[in-house]
């Protein structure tokens, strides 16, 4: 929803690894939008593994409070994960999603340059529920008659399914094809996935919507066949909505179809807050070399702005990024180029 704002306060959490190289690039791209968005104000915030080794906490309370009380939105970079389990450390991104109730993970997957001789072009959005399913992480190990037995709780609630469903319908409505596919496995998990499926299907019938989603067509796919069809005929998908675990798998599979991790953006969205985050990790193998691809982060900024209702600014960023990729002259090594992070940023800025 668009709120009239004089300024846009954006929290910046580069965190670790190449996050420290790509988030500043996204900041420059936002600044270059000028009057297409409310005047951006940036707040530098800390979190992550390096923050943990320095301060003893991975997500300082102050970071959460400033995001919650002062910021309209945020951009998150990436966190390094320690190679072994470290007492007291847990991922700040997971904690942030919880604390700010960012219940949706939204990941558009779009093929770079449709090549008629290769695969069909892909233009879809994966909407993943982000708070429950197997991620409630309630696991127990017991000893049974025949040895160890491990069990996990899978929580699906009507409330979480309804709000993710509604977000998916909103996204579908805003697109030209207006087609929503519900991903589940209710032939096996009839109670949990059954509830998810029924609840999402019921969203258009909710009181007060008055036929708002009449133009959206609804389909369903069992998760296994969804992955199969994603590889065989990705063009059948427009918006896909899924419970947490299936969404995780589908969104990585879809990402693999379009190439470099350095290109894929995401947002974590709730009712009151949105946080952009490139899909890639901290990429320790290229950290500090100045060659990280900043395009996923710039696209994440675009997605964040679009979610806030600033589609003009978002379009400009997306178009600039697309042009740079299509021209193919200024690209980082992950896209077989020889340019640096800064050179790619400059190329984007010149298109803006
Ligand atoms: P993490 O544990 O933080 O996820 P990782 O080793 O899994 O780290 P990823 O960041 O997930 O690393 O990246 C996987 C591969 O993709 C690495 O080889 C990395 O260099 C490359 N890569 C990821 N993001 C980018 C980017 N923005 N630009 C260039 N290469 C990237
Ligand atoms: Mg990784």
mmCIF file of C-alpha atoms and ligand atoms in Angstrom:
data_model
loop_
_atom_site.group_PDB
_atom_site.id
_atom_site.type_symbol
_atom_site.label_atom_id
_atom_site.label_comp_id
_atom_site.label_asym_id
_atom_site.label_seq_id
_atom_site.Cartn_x
_atom_site.Cartn_y
_atom_site.Cartn_z
ATOM 1 C CA UNK A 1 0.000 0.000 0.000
ATOM 2 C CA UNK A 2 1.293 3.452 -0.856
ATOM 3 C CA UNK A 3 1.647 5.887 1.968
ATOM 4 C CA UNK A 4 2.437 9.495 1.139
ATOM 5 C CA UNK A 5 5.833 10.128 2.623
ATOM 6 C CA UNK A 6 8.131 13.133 2.534
ATOM 7 C CA UNK A 7 11.145 10.965 3.113
ATOM 8 C CA UNK A 8 11.910 7.282 3.099
ATOM 9 C CA UNK A 9 13.984 5.993 5.972
ATOM 10 C CA UNK A 10 15.965 2.948 4.921
ATOM 11 C CA UNK A 11 17.935 0.765 7.356
ATOM 12 C CA UNK A 12 21.130 -0.644 5.822
ATOM 13 C CA UNK A 13 22.461 -3.902 7.248
ATOM 14 C CA UNK A 14 25.323 -5.035 5.002
ATOM 15 C CA UNK A 15 26.372 -7.613 7.640
ATOM 16 C CA UNK A 16 29.184 -9.898 6.373
ATOM 17 C CA UNK A 17 31.196 -10.884 3.322
ATOM 18 C CA UNK A 18 30.170 -9.385 0.000
ATOM 19 C CA UNK A 19 27.133 -7.854 1.722
ATOM 20 C CA UNK A 20 29.541 -5.036 2.593
ATOM 21 C CA UNK A 21 30.294 -4.545 -1.099
ATOM 22 C CA UNK A 22 26.860 -4.917 -2.689
ATOM 23 C CA UNK A 23 24.632 -3.050 -0.205
ATOM 24 C CA UNK A 24 26.554 0.233 -0.637
ATOM 25 C CA UNK A 25 26.055 -0.193 -4.401
ATOM 26 C CA UNK A 26 22.300 -0.586 -3.923
ATOM 27 C CA UNK A 27 22.337 2.556 -1.769
ATOM 28 C CA UNK A 28 23.962 4.558 -4.591
ATOM 29 C CA UNK A 29 21.376 3.261 -7.066
ATOM 30 C CA UNK A 30 18.532 4.357 -4.763
ATOM 31 C CA UNK A 31 20.059 7.808 -4.344
ATOM 32 C CA UNK A 32 20.286 8.150 -8.130
ATOM 33 C CA UNK A 33 16.484 7.834 -8.405
ATOM 34 C CA UNK A 34 16.181 11.419 -7.230
ATOM 35 C CA UNK A 35 12.628 12.700 -7.169
ATOM 36 C CA UNK A 36 11.093 9.421 -8.359
ATOM 37 C CA UNK A 37 10.875 8.365 -4.720
ATOM 38 C CA UNK A 38 10.581 10.309 -1.448
ATOM 39 C CA UNK A 39 13.965 11.612 -0.328
ATOM 40 C CA UNK A 40 15.846 8.589 1.041
ATOM 41 C CA UNK A 41 17.518 8.749 4.447
ATOM 42 C CA UNK A 42 19.852 5.915 5.333
ATOM 43 C CA UNK A 43 20.645 4.458 8.746
ATOM 44 C CA UNK A 44 23.662 2.156 9.078
ATOM 45 C CA UNK A 45 22.938 -0.831 11.288
ATOM 46 C CA UNK A 46 24.950 -3.848 12.398
ATOM 47 C CA UNK A 47 24.233 -7.571 12.620
ATOM 48 C CA UNK A 48 25.884 -10.807 11.575
ATOM 49 C CA UNK A 49 28.823 -13.045 12.315
ATOM 50 C CA UNK A 50 31.448 -10.316 12.500
ATOM 51 C CA UNK A 51 29.112 -8.350 14.771
ATOM 52 C CA UNK A 52 28.821 -11.469 16.961
ATOM 53 C CA UNK A 53 32.569 -11.965 17.224
ATOM 54 C CA UNK A 54 32.972 -8.298 18.150
ATOM 55 C CA UNK A 55 30.001 -7.733 20.478
ATOM 56 C CA UNK A 56 28.801 -11.189 21.524
ATOM 57 C CA UNK A 57 25.405 -10.793 19.826
ATOM 58 C CA UNK A 58 24.488 -11.490 16.218
ATOM 59 C CA UNK A 59 21.488 -9.165 16.228
ATOM 60 C CA UNK A 60 21.825 -6.237 18.635
ATOM 61 C CA UNK A 61 18.547 -5.124 20.231
ATOM 62 C CA UNK A 62 19.317 -1.583 19.046
ATOM 63 C CA UNK A 63 19.286 -2.709 15.410
ATOM 64 C CA UNK A 64 15.823 -4.232 15.852
ATOM 65 C CA UNK A 65 14.478 -1.203 17.721
ATOM 66 C CA UNK A 66 15.710 1.285 15.126
ATOM 67 C CA UNK A 67 14.242 -0.785 12.302
ATOM 68 C CA UNK A 68 10.948 -1.148 14.120
ATOM 69 C CA UNK A 69 10.559 2.420 15.354
ATOM 70 C CA UNK A 70 12.344 4.595 12.821
ATOM 71 C CA UNK A 71 12.650 2.875 9.465
ATOM 72 C CA UNK A 72 10.152 2.373 6.645
ATOM 73 C CA UNK A 73 12.112 -0.490 5.163
ATOM 74 C CA UNK A 74 15.576 -2.048 5.090
ATOM 75 C CA UNK A 75 18.187 -3.702 2.918
ATOM 76 C CA UNK A 76 20.048 -6.707 4.291
ATOM 77 C CA UNK A 77 23.310 -8.019 2.780
ATOM 78 C CA UNK A 78 24.452 -11.483 3.737
ATOM 79 C CA UNK A 79 25.788 -13.321 6.766
ATOM 80 C CA UNK A 80 28.773 -15.616 7.019
ATOM 81 C CA UNK A 81 27.998 -18.776 8.848
ATOM 82 C CA UNK A 82 30.627 -20.324 11.103
ATOM 83 C CA UNK A 83 31.759 -23.722 9.814
ATOM 84 C CA UNK A 84 30.904 -25.392 13.116
ATOM 85 C CA UNK A 85 28.104 -24.759 15.598
ATOM 86 C CA UNK A 86 28.979 -21.884 17.926
ATOM 87 C CA UNK A 87 27.178 -21.531 21.268
ATOM 88 C CA UNK A 88 25.055 -18.398 21.402
ATOM 89 C CA UNK A 89 25.164 -17.712 17.674
ATOM 90 C CA UNK A 90 22.115 -17.993 15.493
ATOM 91 C CA UNK A 91 21.283 -16.416 12.162
ATOM 92 C CA UNK A 92 20.234 -12.759 12.523
ATOM 93 C CA UNK A 93 18.164 -12.926 9.355
ATOM 94 C CA UNK A 94 15.944 -15.655 10.791
ATOM 95 C CA UNK A 95 15.602 -13.651 14.017
ATOM 96 C CA UNK A 96 14.779 -10.464 12.103
ATOM 97 C CA UNK A 97 12.035 -12.188 10.141
ATOM 98 C CA UNK A 98 10.524 -13.321 13.445
ATOM 99 C CA UNK A 99 10.904 -10.074 15.349
ATOM 100 C CA UNK A 100 9.505 -7.901 12.563
ATOM 101 C CA UNK A 101 6.911 -10.517 11.572
ATOM 102 C CA UNK A 102 8.118 -10.643 7.994
ATOM 103 C CA UNK A 103 5.895 -13.557 7.102
ATOM 104 C CA UNK A 104 6.369 -13.629 3.349
ATOM 105 C CA UNK A 105 9.475 -14.310 1.339
ATOM 106 C CA UNK A 106 8.943 -13.076 -2.180
ATOM 107 C CA UNK A 107 11.330 -14.029 -4.950
ATOM 108 C CA UNK A 108 10.784 -13.109 -8.594
ATOM 109 C CA UNK A 109 12.633 -15.323 -11.040
ATOM 110 C CA UNK A 110 12.972 -13.907 -14.534
ATOM 111 C CA UNK A 111 15.119 -15.145 -17.399
ATOM 112 C CA UNK A 112 17.714 -12.650 -18.437
ATOM 113 C CA UNK A 113 17.439 -12.611 -22.197
ATOM 114 C CA UNK A 114 14.790 -14.908 -23.609
ATOM 115 C CA UNK A 115 16.587 -17.160 -26.062
ATOM 116 C CA UNK A 116 14.153 -18.727 -28.532
ATOM 117 C CA UNK A 117 16.470 -21.623 -29.216
ATOM 118 C CA UNK A 118 16.896 -22.545 -25.596
ATOM 119 C CA UNK A 119 14.365 -22.734 -22.836
ATOM 120 C CA UNK A 120 11.058 -20.950 -22.752
ATOM 121 C CA UNK A 121 11.318 -17.639 -20.979
ATOM 122 C CA UNK A 122 10.681 -17.628 -17.267
ATOM 123 C CA UNK A 123 8.831 -14.858 -15.511
ATOM 124 C CA UNK A 124 7.408 -15.984 -12.203
ATOM 125 C CA UNK A 125 7.266 -15.082 -8.526
ATOM 126 C CA UNK A 126 7.627 -17.538 -5.685
ATOM 127 C CA UNK A 127 5.733 -16.490 -2.554
ATOM 128 C CA UNK A 128 6.961 -18.543 0.377
ATOM 129 C CA UNK A 129 5.362 -18.612 3.820
ATOM 130 C CA UNK A 130 8.143 -17.685 6.181
ATOM 131 C CA UNK A 131 7.119 -18.373 9.778
ATOM 132 C CA UNK A 132 5.898 -21.924 10.240
ATOM 133 C CA UNK A 133 5.791 -25.381 8.618
ATOM 134 C CA UNK A 134 8.854 -27.457 9.604
ATOM 135 C CA UNK A 135 10.722 -24.252 10.454
ATOM 136 C CA UNK A 136 9.129 -24.135 13.906
ATOM 137 C CA UNK A 137 12.126 -26.405 14.586
ATOM 138 C CA UNK A 138 10.485 -28.636 17.152
ATOM 139 C CA UNK A 139 12.361 -31.864 16.826
ATOM 140 C CA UNK A 140 12.728 -34.702 19.273
ATOM 141 C CA UNK A 141 14.879 -37.770 19.347
ATOM 142 C CA UNK A 142 13.685 -40.748 21.342
ATOM 143 C CA UNK A 143 14.768 -44.351 21.665
ATOM 144 C CA UNK A 144 12.144 -46.797 20.475
ATOM 145 C CA UNK A 145 11.993 -50.543 20.380
ATOM 146 C CA UNK A 146 14.156 -50.663 17.241
ATOM 147 C CA UNK A 147 16.533 -47.810 17.994
ATOM 148 C CA UNK A 148 16.495 -44.056 17.563
ATOM 149 C CA UNK A 149 13.370 -42.294 16.378
ATOM 150 C CA UNK A 150 13.304 -38.660 15.278
ATOM 151 C CA UNK A 151 10.185 -36.587 14.943
ATOM 152 C CA UNK A 152 9.551 -33.026 13.772
ATOM 153 C CA UNK A 153 6.476 -30.886 14.213
ATOM 154 C CA UNK A 154 5.009 -29.313 11.127
ATOM 155 C CA UNK A 155 2.760 -26.403 12.004
ATOM 156 C CA UNK A 156 0.302 -24.962 9.501
ATOM 157 C CA UNK A 157 -2.173 -22.384 10.776
ATOM 158 C CA UNK A 158 -5.198 -20.838 9.179
ATOM 159 C CA UNK A 159 -3.984 -17.345 10.062
ATOM 160 C CA UNK A 160 -0.548 -17.735 8.447
ATOM 161 C CA UNK A 161 -1.987 -19.491 5.390
ATOM 162 C CA UNK A 162 -4.596 -16.775 4.953
ATOM 163 C CA UNK A 163 -2.183 -13.871 5.118
ATOM 164 C CA UNK A 164 0.351 -15.475 2.763
ATOM 165 C CA UNK A 165 -2.540 -16.368 0.486
ATOM 166 C CA UNK A 166 -3.773 -12.812 0.479
ATOM 167 C CA UNK A 167 -0.313 -11.479 -0.322
ATOM 168 C CA UNK A 168 -0.068 -13.935 -3.222
ATOM 169 C CA UNK A 169 -3.461 -12.882 -4.587
ATOM 170 C CA UNK A 170 -2.413 -9.223 -4.370
ATOM 171 C CA UNK A 171 0.769 -9.954 -6.327
ATOM 172 C CA UNK A 172 -1.122 -11.994 -8.926
ATOM 173 C CA UNK A 173 -3.670 -9.225 -9.357
ATOM 174 C CA UNK A 174 -0.913 -6.725 -10.105
ATOM 175 C CA UNK A 175 0.570 -8.864 -12.888
ATOM 176 C CA UNK A 176 -0.577 -9.167 -16.472
ATOM 177 C CA UNK A 177 -1.314 -12.919 -16.413
ATOM 178 C CA UNK A 178 -3.022 -12.875 -12.992
ATOM 179 C CA UNK A 179 -2.469 -16.578 -12.463
ATOM 180 C CA UNK A 180 -1.871 -18.157 -9.065
ATOM 181 C CA UNK A 181 -0.648 -21.713 -8.460
ATOM 182 C CA UNK A 182 -1.010 -23.198 -4.977
ATOM 183 C CA UNK A 183 1.767 -25.675 -4.150
ATOM 184 C CA UNK A 184 1.041 -28.452 -1.680
ATOM 185 C CA UNK A 185 1.119 -32.194 -1.106
ATOM 186 C CA UNK A 186 -2.343 -32.741 0.283
ATOM 187 C CA UNK A 187 -2.632 -36.198 -1.264
ATOM 188 C CA UNK A 188 -0.169 -37.317 1.433
ATOM 189 C CA UNK A 189 -0.487 -34.648 4.126
ATOM 190 C CA UNK A 190 -4.216 -34.137 3.976
ATOM 191 C CA UNK A 191 -4.514 -32.367 7.334
ATOM 192 C CA UNK A 192 -1.629 -29.863 7.199
ATOM 193 C CA UNK A 193 -1.390 -29.288 3.461
ATOM 194 C CA UNK A 194 -5.145 -29.679 3.250
ATOM 195 C CA UNK A 195 -5.543 -26.712 5.579
ATOM 196 C CA UNK A 196 -3.039 -24.644 3.594
ATOM 197 C CA UNK A 197 -4.751 -25.413 0.299
ATOM 198 C CA UNK A 198 -8.289 -24.822 1.546
ATOM 199 C CA UNK A 199 -7.348 -21.600 3.312
ATOM 200 C CA UNK A 200 -5.560 -20.093 0.313
ATOM 201 C CA UNK A 201 -8.422 -21.121 -1.963
ATOM 202 C CA UNK A 202 -10.801 -19.420 0.439
ATOM 203 C CA UNK A 203 -9.056 -16.029 0.366
ATOM 204 C CA UNK A 204 -11.150 -14.560 -2.502
ATOM 205 C CA UNK A 205 -14.296 -15.431 -0.548
ATOM 206 C CA UNK A 206 -13.249 -13.500 2.576
ATOM 207 C CA UNK A 207 -15.704 -10.922 3.812
ATOM 208 C CA UNK A 208 -15.135 -7.406 2.516
ATOM 209 C CA UNK A 209 -13.154 -8.332 -0.585
ATOM 210 C CA UNK A 210 -16.201 -7.962 -2.845
ATOM 211 C CA UNK A 211 -14.853 -9.885 -5.793
ATOM 212 C CA UNK A 212 -11.501 -8.098 -5.722
ATOM 213 C CA UNK A 213 -9.652 -11.203 -6.920
ATOM 214 C CA UNK A 214 -12.227 -12.305 -9.524
ATOM 215 C CA UNK A 215 -9.718 -11.716 -12.307
ATOM 216 C CA UNK A 216 -7.165 -14.102 -10.802
ATOM 217 C CA UNK A 217 -7.182 -17.678 -12.098
ATOM 218 C CA UNK A 218 -6.254 -20.362 -9.567
ATOM 219 C CA UNK A 219 -4.447 -23.638 -10.199
ATOM 220 C CA UNK A 220 -2.863 -26.243 -7.938
ATOM 221 C CA UNK A 221 0.204 -28.428 -8.241
ATOM 222 C CA UNK A 222 1.557 -31.130 -5.995
ATOM 223 C CA UNK A 223 5.041 -30.026 -5.043
ATOM 224 C CA UNK A 224 6.822 -32.865 -6.835
ATOM 225 C CA UNK A 225 5.018 -32.280 -10.103
ATOM 226 C CA UNK A 226 5.493 -28.524 -9.650
ATOM 227 C CA UNK A 227 9.276 -29.013 -9.663
ATOM 228 C CA UNK A 228 9.025 -31.300 -12.705
ATOM 229 C CA UNK A 229 6.945 -28.798 -14.623
ATOM 230 C CA UNK A 230 9.137 -25.935 -13.505
ATOM 231 C CA UNK A 231 11.977 -27.601 -15.405
ATOM 232 C CA UNK A 232 9.873 -28.811 -18.357
ATOM 233 C CA UNK A 233 7.514 -25.906 -18.945
ATOM 234 C CA UNK A 234 8.285 -22.999 -16.603
ATOM 235 C CA UNK A 235 6.145 -20.693 -18.721
ATOM 236 C CA UNK A 236 2.974 -22.156 -17.150
ATOM 237 C CA UNK A 237 3.762 -20.433 -13.851
ATOM 238 C CA UNK A 238 3.052 -16.837 -12.902
ATOM 239 C CA UNK A 239 2.709 -16.523 -9.110
ATOM 240 C CA UNK A 240 3.394 -19.628 -6.990
ATOM 241 C CA UNK A 241 2.418 -19.732 -3.318
ATOM 242 C CA UNK A 242 3.774 -22.410 -0.993
ATOM 243 C CA UNK A 243 4.263 -23.389 2.627
ATOM 244 C CA UNK A 244 7.729 -22.718 4.016
ATOM 245 C CA UNK A 245 9.694 -25.857 3.101
ATOM 246 C CA UNK A 246 8.253 -26.385 -0.378
ATOM 247 C CA UNK A 247 8.753 -22.668 -1.005
ATOM 248 C CA UNK A 248 12.402 -22.951 -0.021
ATOM 249 C CA UNK A 249 13.006 -25.779 -2.469
ATOM 250 C CA UNK A 250 10.947 -24.325 -5.306
ATOM 251 C CA UNK A 251 12.602 -20.933 -5.068
ATOM 252 C CA UNK A 252 16.109 -22.393 -5.227
ATOM 253 C CA UNK A 253 15.138 -24.672 -8.104
ATOM 254 C CA UNK A 254 13.639 -21.737 -9.991
ATOM 255 C CA UNK A 255 16.759 -19.670 -9.304
ATOM 256 C CA UNK A 256 18.941 -22.385 -10.817
ATOM 257 C CA UNK A 257 16.956 -22.126 -14.053
ATOM 258 C CA UNK A 258 18.005 -18.545 -14.686
ATOM 259 C CA UNK A 259 21.682 -18.663 -13.838
ATOM 260 C CA UNK A 260 23.826 -16.659 -11.479
ATOM 261 C CA UNK A 261 22.918 -16.194 -7.841
ATOM 262 C CA UNK A 262 24.340 -12.721 -8.282
ATOM 263 C CA UNK A 263 21.187 -11.689 -10.150
ATOM 264 C CA UNK A 264 18.343 -12.850 -7.934
ATOM 265 C CA UNK A 265 16.580 -10.506 -5.519
ATOM 266 C CA UNK A 266 14.097 -11.127 -2.744
ATOM 267 C CA UNK A 267 12.091 -9.307 -0.135
ATOM 268 C CA UNK A 268 10.913 -10.368 3.291
ATOM 269 C CA UNK A 269 7.566 -8.700 3.800
ATOM 270 C CA UNK A 270 5.073 -8.294 6.610
ATOM 271 C CA UNK A 271 2.095 -6.005 7.098
ATOM 272 C CA UNK A 272 4.204 -3.182 8.524
ATOM 273 C CA UNK A 273 7.693 -3.662 7.167
ATOM 274 C CA UNK A 274 9.646 -4.844 4.147
ATOM 275 C CA UNK A 275 13.275 -5.864 3.906
ATOM 276 C CA UNK A 276 15.136 -6.430 0.640
ATOM 277 C CA UNK A 277 17.775 -9.158 0.579
ATOM 278 C CA UNK A 278 19.803 -10.606 -2.312
ATOM 279 C CA UNK A 279 19.317 -14.363 -2.509
ATOM 280 C CA UNK A 280 23.048 -15.118 -2.543
ATOM 281 C CA UNK A 281 25.136 -15.659 0.584
ATOM 282 C CA UNK A 282 28.316 -14.023 1.814
ATOM 283 C CA UNK A 283 30.451 -15.597 -0.956
ATOM 284 C CA UNK A 284 33.673 -15.910 1.074
ATOM 285 C CA UNK A 285 35.545 -17.058 -2.063
ATOM 286 C CA UNK A 286 35.317 -13.604 -3.644
ATOM 287 C CA UNK A 287 35.015 -11.405 -0.554
ATOM 288 C CA UNK A 288 37.180 -8.271 -0.599
ATOM 289 C CA UNK A 289 38.118 -8.623 -4.259
ATOM 290 C CA UNK A 290 35.711 -5.952 -5.446
ATOM 291 C CA UNK A 291 34.138 -8.258 -8.029
ATOM 292 C CA UNK A 292 30.830 -9.200 -6.361
ATOM 293 C CA UNK A 293 27.844 -8.718 -8.621
ATOM 294 C CA UNK A 294 25.737 -5.856 -7.195
ATOM 295 C CA UNK A 295 22.718 -6.497 -9.450
ATOM 296 C CA UNK A 296 20.839 -8.821 -7.057
ATOM 297 C CA UNK A 297 21.016 -6.133 -4.399
ATOM 298 C CA UNK A 298 19.946 -3.354 -6.747
ATOM 299 C CA UNK A 299 17.025 -5.518 -7.851
ATOM 300 C CA UNK A 300 16.191 -6.192 -4.193
ATOM 301 C CA UNK A 301 16.022 -2.440 -3.666
ATOM 302 C CA UNK A 302 13.650 -2.226 -6.645
ATOM 303 C CA UNK A 303 11.455 -4.962 -5.230
ATOM 304 C CA UNK A 304 11.378 -3.254 -1.845
ATOM 305 C CA UNK A 305 10.340 0.045 -3.441
ATOM 306 C CA UNK A 306 7.689 -1.696 -5.524
ATOM 307 C CA UNK A 307 6.256 -3.325 -2.415
ATOM 308 C CA UNK A 308 5.996 0.107 -0.796
ATOM 309 C CA UNK A 309 4.088 1.359 -3.837
ATOM 310 C CA UNK A 310 6.906 3.258 -5.564
ATOM 311 C CA UNK A 311 6.622 1.428 -8.850
ATOM 312 C CA UNK A 312 8.079 4.269 -10.919
ATOM 313 C CA UNK A 313 11.371 4.154 -9.039
ATOM 314 C CA UNK A 314 11.303 0.355 -9.035
ATOM 315 C CA UNK A 315 10.725 0.207 -12.808
ATOM 316 C CA UNK A 316 13.629 2.565 -13.408
ATOM 317 C CA UNK A 317 16.023 0.406 -11.418
ATOM 318 C CA UNK A 318 14.824 -2.794 -13.104
ATOM 319 C CA UNK A 319 15.077 -1.316 -16.581
ATOM 320 C CA UNK A 320 18.577 0.027 -15.916
ATOM 321 C CA UNK A 321 19.734 -3.390 -14.641
ATOM 322 C CA UNK A 322 18.153 -5.188 -17.613
ATOM 323 C CA UNK A 323 19.894 -2.877 -20.057
ATOM 324 C CA UNK A 324 23.287 -3.437 -18.483
ATOM 325 C CA UNK A 325 22.789 -7.215 -18.646
ATOM 326 C CA UNK A 326 21.502 -7.190 -22.221
ATOM 327 C CA UNK A 327 24.331 -5.001 -23.497
ATOM 328 C CA UNK A 328 26.720 -7.473 -21.901
ATOM 329 C CA UNK A 329 29.708 -5.128 -21.934
ATOM 330 C CA UNK A 330 30.031 -4.368 -18.230
ATOM 331 C CA UNK A 331 29.529 -7.542 -16.199
ATOM 332 C CA UNK A 332 31.200 -9.149 -13.194
ATOM 333 C CA UNK A 333 33.058 -12.493 -13.536
ATOM 334 C CA UNK A 334 30.062 -14.590 -12.376
ATOM 335 C CA UNK A 335 28.408 -13.513 -15.656
ATOM 336 C CA UNK A 336 31.617 -14.176 -17.635
ATOM 337 C CA UNK A 337 32.582 -10.514 -17.602
ATOM 338 C CA UNK A 338 35.756 -8.816 -16.376
ATOM 339 C CA UNK A 339 34.306 -5.761 -14.636
ATOM 340 C CA UNK A 340 34.287 -4.817 -10.977
ATOM 341 C CA UNK A 341 31.378 -4.173 -8.614
ATOM 342 C CA UNK A 342 31.954 -0.439 -9.012
ATOM 343 C CA UNK A 343 32.101 -0.539 -12.789
ATOM 344 C CA UNK A 344 28.795 -2.415 -12.917
ATOM 345 C CA UNK A 345 27.281 0.096 -10.498
ATOM 346 C CA UNK A 346 28.528 2.954 -12.684
ATOM 347 C CA UNK A 347 26.965 1.301 -15.726
ATOM 348 C CA UNK A 348 23.624 1.069 -13.923
ATOM 349 C CA UNK A 349 23.869 4.686 -12.760
ATOM 350 C CA UNK A 350 24.573 5.830 -16.308
ATOM 351 C CA UNK A 351 21.328 4.146 -17.484
ATOM 352 C CA UNK A 352 19.407 5.895 -14.720
HETATM 353 P P1 LIG B 1 27.115 -18.653 2.499
HETATM 354 O O1 LIG B 1 27.424 -19.707 3.469
HETATM 355 O O2 LIG B 1 27.226 -17.266 3.065
HETATM 356 O O3 LIG B 1 25.846 -18.873 1.729
HETATM 357 P P2 LIG B 1 28.433 -19.733 0.204
HETATM 358 O O4 LIG B 1 29.828 -20.226 0.166
HETATM 359 O O5 LIG B 1 27.299 -20.676 0.135
HETATM 360 O O6 LIG B 1 28.288 -18.729 1.422
HETATM 361 P P3 LIG B 1 27.096 -18.123 -1.685
HETATM 362 O O7 LIG B 1 27.124 -16.690 -1.362
HETATM 363 O O8 LIG B 1 25.851 -18.881 -1.415
HETATM 364 O O9 LIG B 1 28.354 -18.742 -0.984
HETATM 365 O O10 LIG B 1 27.556 -18.262 -3.183
HETATM 366 C C1 LIG B 1 27.762 -19.470 -3.872
HETATM 367 C C2 LIG B 1 28.661 -19.206 -5.079
HETATM 368 O O11 LIG B 1 28.110 -18.183 -5.898
HETATM 369 C C3 LIG B 1 30.048 -18.712 -4.680
HETATM 370 O O12 LIG B 1 31.014 -19.265 -5.546
HETATM 371 C C4 LIG B 1 29.979 -17.225 -4.862
HETATM 372 O O13 LIG B 1 31.211 -16.644 -5.196
HETATM 373 C C5 LIG B 1 28.979 -17.061 -6.002
HETATM 374 N N1 LIG B 1 28.224 -15.810 -5.788
HETATM 375 C C6 LIG B 1 27.221 -15.614 -4.920
HETATM 376 N N2 LIG B 1 26.792 -14.356 -4.941
HETATM 377 C C7 LIG B 1 27.536 -13.709 -5.847
HETATM 378 C C8 LIG B 1 27.581 -12.354 -6.320
HETATM 379 N N3 LIG B 1 26.758 -11.394 -5.870
HETATM 380 N N4 LIG B 1 28.500 -12.063 -7.243
HETATM 381 C C9 LIG B 1 29.323 -12.991 -7.729
HETATM 382 N N5 LIG B 1 29.348 -14.273 -7.336
HETATM 383 C C10 LIG B 1 28.459 -14.639 -6.398
HETATM 384 MG MG1 LIG B 2 25.105 -20.379 0.185
#
